[in-house]
Tab-separated table of C-alpha atoms in Angstrom:
chain	number	residue	atom	x	y	z
N	1	UNK	CA	0.000	0.000	0.000
N	2	UNK	CA	0.961	3.637	-0.431
N	3	UNK	CA	2.492	5.661	2.375
N	4	UNK	CA	-0.532	7.909	2.777
N	5	UNK	CA	-2.773	4.858	3.216
N	6	UNK	CA	-0.489	3.421	5.876
N	7	UNK	CA	-0.331	6.767	7.697
N	8	UNK	CA	-4.113	7.087	7.656
N	9	UNK	CA	-4.499	3.548	8.965
N	10	UNK	CA	-2.163	4.369	11.851
N	11	UNK	CA	-4.227	7.420	12.757
N	12	UNK	CA	-7.453	5.402	12.651
N	13	UNK	CA	-6.062	2.564	14.763
N	14	UNK	CA	-4.773	4.986	17.397
N	15	UNK	CA	-8.015	6.943	17.654
N	16	UNK	CA	-9.956	3.681	17.900
N	17	UNK	CA	-7.609	2.325	20.576
N	18	UNK	CA	-7.628	5.369	22.886
N	19	UNK	CA	-10.795	4.357	24.805
N	20	UNK	CA	-9.391	0.844	25.287
N	21	UNK	CA	-6.018	2.090	26.533
N	22	UNK	CA	-7.729	3.985	29.354
N	23	UNK	CA	-9.499	0.908	30.756
N	24	UNK	CA	-7.818	0.002	34.068
N	25	UNK	CA	-10.062	-3.039	34.502
N	26	UNK	CA	-8.552	-4.514	31.326
N	27	UNK	CA	-5.004	-3.180	31.382
N	28	UNK	CA	-4.441	-2.608	35.091
N	29	UNK	CA	-1.283	-0.592	35.735
N	30	UNK	CA	-0.625	-0.442	31.980
N	31	UNK	CA	-3.712	1.705	31.339
N	32	UNK	CA	-3.133	5.331	30.334
N	33	UNK	CA	-5.439	8.317	30.678
N	34	UNK	CA	-4.813	10.762	27.844
N	35	UNK	CA	-5.603	14.447	27.475
N	36	UNK	CA	-6.880	15.780	24.127
N	37	UNK	CA	-3.358	17.063	23.370
N	38	UNK	CA	-1.878	13.637	24.116
N	39	UNK	CA	-4.469	11.987	21.887
N	40	UNK	CA	-3.471	14.354	19.068
N	41	UNK	CA	0.240	13.691	19.658
N	42	UNK	CA	-0.391	9.953	19.718
N	43	UNK	CA	-2.217	10.223	16.406
N	44	UNK	CA	0.833	11.858	14.831
N	45	UNK	CA	3.230	9.282	16.293
N	46	UNK	CA	1.043	6.320	15.345
N	47	UNK	CA	0.631	7.637	11.796
N	48	UNK	CA	4.406	7.923	11.530
N	49	UNK	CA	4.993	4.498	13.058
N	50	UNK	CA	2.618	3.075	10.464
N	51	UNK	CA	5.454	3.692	7.975
N	52	UNK	CA	8.119	2.168	10.212
N	53	UNK	CA	7.977	-1.437	8.894
N	54	UNK	CA	9.051	-0.102	5.479
N	55	UNK	CA	12.405	0.861	6.997
N	56	UNK	CA	13.558	-2.373	5.327
N	57	UNK	CA	13.114	-0.870	1.836
N	58	UNK	CA	16.099	1.239	0.696
N	59	UNK	CA	14.185	2.508	-2.348
N	60	UNK	CA	10.937	3.086	-0.499
N	61	UNK	CA	9.269	6.442	0.051
N	62	UNK	CA	10.535	6.934	3.586
N	63	UNK	CA	14.152	6.142	2.670
N	64	UNK	CA	14.644	9.745	1.517
N	65	UNK	CA	13.086	11.385	4.585
N	66	UNK	CA	16.396	12.657	5.992
N	67	UNK	CA	18.521	12.206	2.891
N	68	UNK	CA	21.525	9.872	3.149
N	69	UNK	CA	20.893	9.227	6.859
N	70	UNK	CA	17.610	7.392	6.356
N	71	UNK	CA	18.850	5.975	3.045
N	72	UNK	CA	21.698	4.255	4.886
N	73	UNK	CA	19.393	3.220	7.735
N	74	UNK	CA	16.874	1.599	5.381
N	75	UNK	CA	19.604	-0.174	3.423
N	76	UNK	CA	21.175	-1.558	6.619
N	77	UNK	CA	17.856	-2.639	8.132
N	78	UNK	CA	16.801	-4.259	4.853
N	79	UNK	CA	19.911	-6.431	4.842
N	80	UNK	CA	19.552	-7.335	8.519
N	81	UNK	CA	15.848	-8.142	8.118
N	82	UNK	CA	16.333	-10.390	5.090
N	83	UNK	CA	14.821	-8.031	2.539
N	84	UNK	CA	11.569	-6.151	2.074
N	85	UNK	CA	8.469	-7.484	3.834
N	86	UNK	CA	10.379	-9.896	6.002
N	87	UNK	CA	11.268	-9.438	9.681
N	88	UNK	CA	10.016	-5.848	9.989
N	89	UNK	CA	6.565	-6.902	8.817
N	90	UNK	CA	5.868	-9.119	11.820
N	91	UNK	CA	4.140	-8.947	15.186
N	92	UNK	CA	7.505	-9.487	16.856
N	93	UNK	CA	8.926	-6.354	15.212
N	94	UNK	CA	5.871	-4.296	16.189
N	95	UNK	CA	6.204	-5.317	19.830
N	96	UNK	CA	9.976	-4.787	19.813
N	97	UNK	CA	9.653	-1.319	18.255
N	98	UNK	CA	7.181	-0.232	20.922
N	99	UNK	CA	9.343	-1.678	23.696
N	100	UNK	CA	12.470	0.059	22.392
N	101	UNK	CA	10.610	3.371	22.215
N	102	UNK	CA	9.434	2.885	25.807
N	103	UNK	CA	12.930	1.968	27.044
N	104	UNK	CA	14.464	4.969	25.291
N	105	UNK	CA	11.897	7.255	26.910
N	106	UNK	CA	12.806	5.860	30.327
N	107	UNK	CA	16.581	5.525	30.084
N	108	UNK	CA	17.986	7.458	27.084
N	109	UNK	CA	15.969	10.641	26.743
N	110	UNK	CA	17.907	12.299	23.921
N	111	UNK	CA	17.908	9.116	21.825
N	112	UNK	CA	14.177	8.900	22.425
N	113	UNK	CA	13.627	12.393	21.031
N	114	UNK	CA	15.694	11.474	17.976
N	115	UNK	CA	13.607	8.313	17.477
N	116	UNK	CA	10.427	10.360	17.840
N	117	UNK	CA	11.721	12.917	15.324
N	118	UNK	CA	12.480	10.194	12.763
N	119	UNK	CA	9.115	8.504	13.333
N	120	UNK	CA	7.199	11.743	12.801
N	121	UNK	CA	9.332	12.489	9.744
N	122	UNK	CA	8.408	9.121	8.255
N	123	UNK	CA	4.737	9.945	8.711
N	124	UNK	CA	5.112	13.326	7.023
N	125	UNK	CA	6.867	11.773	4.047
N	126	UNK	CA	4.194	9.088	3.932
N	127	UNK	CA	1.313	11.539	3.653
N	128	UNK	CA	3.082	13.341	0.827
N	129	UNK	CA	5.129	16.178	2.317
N	130	UNK	CA	7.686	16.292	-0.455
N	131	UNK	CA	8.475	18.128	-3.676
N	132	UNK	CA	8.776	16.106	-6.846
N	133	UNK	CA	12.372	15.953	-8.143
N	134	UNK	CA	13.576	18.110	-5.227
N	135	UNK	CA	14.719	15.622	-2.592
N	136	UNK	CA	16.866	18.127	-0.699
N	137	UNK	CA	13.988	20.543	-0.192
N	138	UNK	CA	11.686	17.639	0.603
N	139	UNK	CA	14.051	16.506	3.357
N	140	UNK	CA	14.351	20.058	4.688
N	141	UNK	CA	10.560	20.400	4.823
N	142	UNK	CA	10.161	17.011	6.528
N	143	UNK	CA	12.805	17.849	9.120
N	144	UNK	CA	11.414	21.325	9.809
N	145	UNK	CA	7.839	20.175	10.353
N	146	UNK	CA	8.952	17.103	12.328
N	147	UNK	CA	11.111	19.323	14.546
N	148	UNK	CA	8.152	21.627	15.224
N	149	UNK	CA	5.937	18.651	16.050
N	150	UNK	CA	8.507	17.151	18.418
N	151	UNK	CA	9.094	20.557	20.045
N	152	UNK	CA	5.361	20.758	20.729
N	153	UNK	CA	5.366	17.208	22.095
N	154	UNK	CA	8.205	18.112	24.469
N	155	UNK	CA	5.627	19.938	26.594
N	156	UNK	CA	3.582	16.739	26.998
N	157	UNK	CA	3.982	13.520	28.942
N	158	UNK	CA	4.763	11.161	26.052
N	159	UNK	CA	5.203	7.993	28.119
N	160	UNK	CA	2.439	6.387	26.044
N	161	UNK	CA	4.457	6.605	22.815
N	162	UNK	CA	5.416	2.922	22.967
N	163	UNK	CA	1.758	2.007	22.531
N	164	UNK	CA	1.470	4.351	19.547
N	165	UNK	CA	4.523	2.859	17.851
N	166	UNK	CA	3.384	-0.747	18.289
N	167	UNK	CA	-0.137	0.039	17.088
N	168	UNK	CA	1.195	1.939	14.082
N	169	UNK	CA	3.407	-0.969	13.056
N	170	UNK	CA	0.506	-3.398	13.464
N	171	UNK	CA	-1.692	-1.153	11.305
N	172	UNK	CA	0.943	-1.245	8.554
N	173	UNK	CA	1.274	-5.018	8.752
N	174	UNK	CA	-2.497	-5.501	8.655
N	175	UNK	CA	-2.708	-3.298	5.567
N	176	UNK	CA	0.032	-5.160	3.729
N	177	UNK	CA	-1.667	-8.457	4.585
N	178	UNK	CA	-4.535	-7.286	2.368
N	179	UNK	CA	-2.227	-7.332	-0.665
N	180	UNK	CA	-1.208	-10.408	-2.710
N	181	UNK	CA	2.283	-10.768	-1.210
N	182	UNK	CA	1.112	-10.652	2.397
N	183	UNK	CA	3.405	-10.559	5.437
N	184	UNK	CA	5.261	-13.095	7.622
N	185	UNK	CA	3.260	-12.009	10.670
N	186	UNK	CA	4.706	-14.761	12.874
N	187	UNK	CA	8.311	-14.261	11.764
N	188	UNK	CA	10.746	-16.030	12.117
N	189	UNK	CA	8.190	-18.556	10.858
N	190	UNK	CA	8.093	-18.253	7.053
N	191	UNK	CA	4.331	-18.605	6.658
N	192	UNK	CA	2.764	-15.454	5.205
N	193	UNK	CA	-0.716	-14.147	5.848
N	194	UNK	CA	-2.307	-12.757	2.706
N	195	UNK	CA	-5.941	-11.818	2.160
N	196	UNK	CA	-5.644	-10.098	-1.249
N	197	UNK	CA	-8.566	-7.688	-1.066
N	198	UNK	CA	-6.356	-4.906	-2.461
N	199	UNK	CA	-4.939	-6.392	-5.674
N	200	UNK	CA	-2.592	-3.539	-6.626
N	201	UNK	CA	-0.700	-0.773	-4.823
N	202	UNK	CA	-2.260	2.620	-5.594
N	203	UNK	CA	-4.884	0.833	-7.666
N	204	UNK	CA	-8.594	1.609	-7.818
N	205	UNK	CA	-9.450	-0.327	-4.654
N	206	UNK	CA	-6.851	1.512	-2.581
N	207	UNK	CA	-7.620	4.932	-4.039
N	208	UNK	CA	-11.415	4.755	-4.172
N	209	UNK	CA	-12.332	2.358	-1.362
N	210	UNK	CA	-9.599	1.970	1.248
N	211	UNK	CA	-8.399	5.585	1.267
N	212	UNK	CA	-11.844	7.217	1.556
N	213	UNK	CA	-12.956	4.659	4.169
N	214	UNK	CA	-9.910	5.396	6.323
N	215	UNK	CA	-10.376	9.152	5.904
N	216	UNK	CA	-14.008	8.907	6.998
N	217	UNK	CA	-13.064	6.653	9.898
N	218	UNK	CA	-10.365	9.063	11.052
N	219	UNK	CA	-12.787	11.998	10.903
N	220	UNK	CA	-15.485	10.195	12.900
N	221	UNK	CA	-13.041	8.926	15.518
N	222	UNK	CA	-11.415	12.356	15.819
N	223	UNK	CA	-14.815	13.900	16.526
N	224	UNK	CA	-15.441	11.240	19.130
N	225	UNK	CA	-12.077	11.883	20.780
N	226	UNK	CA	-12.656	15.641	20.900
N	227	UNK	CA	-16.285	15.649	21.960
N	228	UNK	CA	-16.336	12.373	23.878
N	229	UNK	CA	-19.651	10.896	24.904
N	230	UNK	CA	-21.610	13.853	23.503
N	231	UNK	CA	-20.496	12.994	19.973
N	232	UNK	CA	-21.150	9.296	20.519
N	233	UNK	CA	-24.735	9.964	21.641
N	234	UNK	CA	-25.277	12.332	18.703
N	235	UNK	CA	-23.957	9.790	16.199
N	236	UNK	CA	-26.067	7.028	17.732
N	237	UNK	CA	-29.260	9.068	17.569
N	238	UNK	CA	-28.572	10.838	14.252
């Protein structure tokens, strides 16, 4: 799927998960209560993390986010992961990515901010913040907007970011499982899950069905997050 579709799916998954993440009776001490600003920040992080599994693709869209830095990163990860749509497209990777983000937030603060900056940058590149045939200016724009977003997030308690990263990765994997090649969701097992409802990347199904459905879902869930139970009651009675 295209980067914008993955980013949208991450936003939708996060907004849908927020009410669940606050349930202490289900999650106990792992539950988190989020302010509207934290919900918005989580949406940005989750949308960016929904591009993270493609860090194994050195020619992919996100490889040019920060010029040669991310180009080298994607090339190295691709080799270590065994190629595109291998290890990074698994449940194990999604859990590990969230855990690493959480550990960085707890023990290596500056590295955590760098990881957050890169994640947000991936999301911006995914939704189309670039200039055709002008990679340098595209990278500058990505970095500038990502830096502003991370600066804003620095005023918030972002201890929930691990959840956002894991959910974003899972959203990406679920989306790619809807394409013919599928994903090795239980890697290192080689079996691949594929339910080819989206026969071609950027084809008619993705552009005219999946994309609009995700956009509508994101809008509805955003309204619910902002207005809470009032919006839910209105939607249920409308």
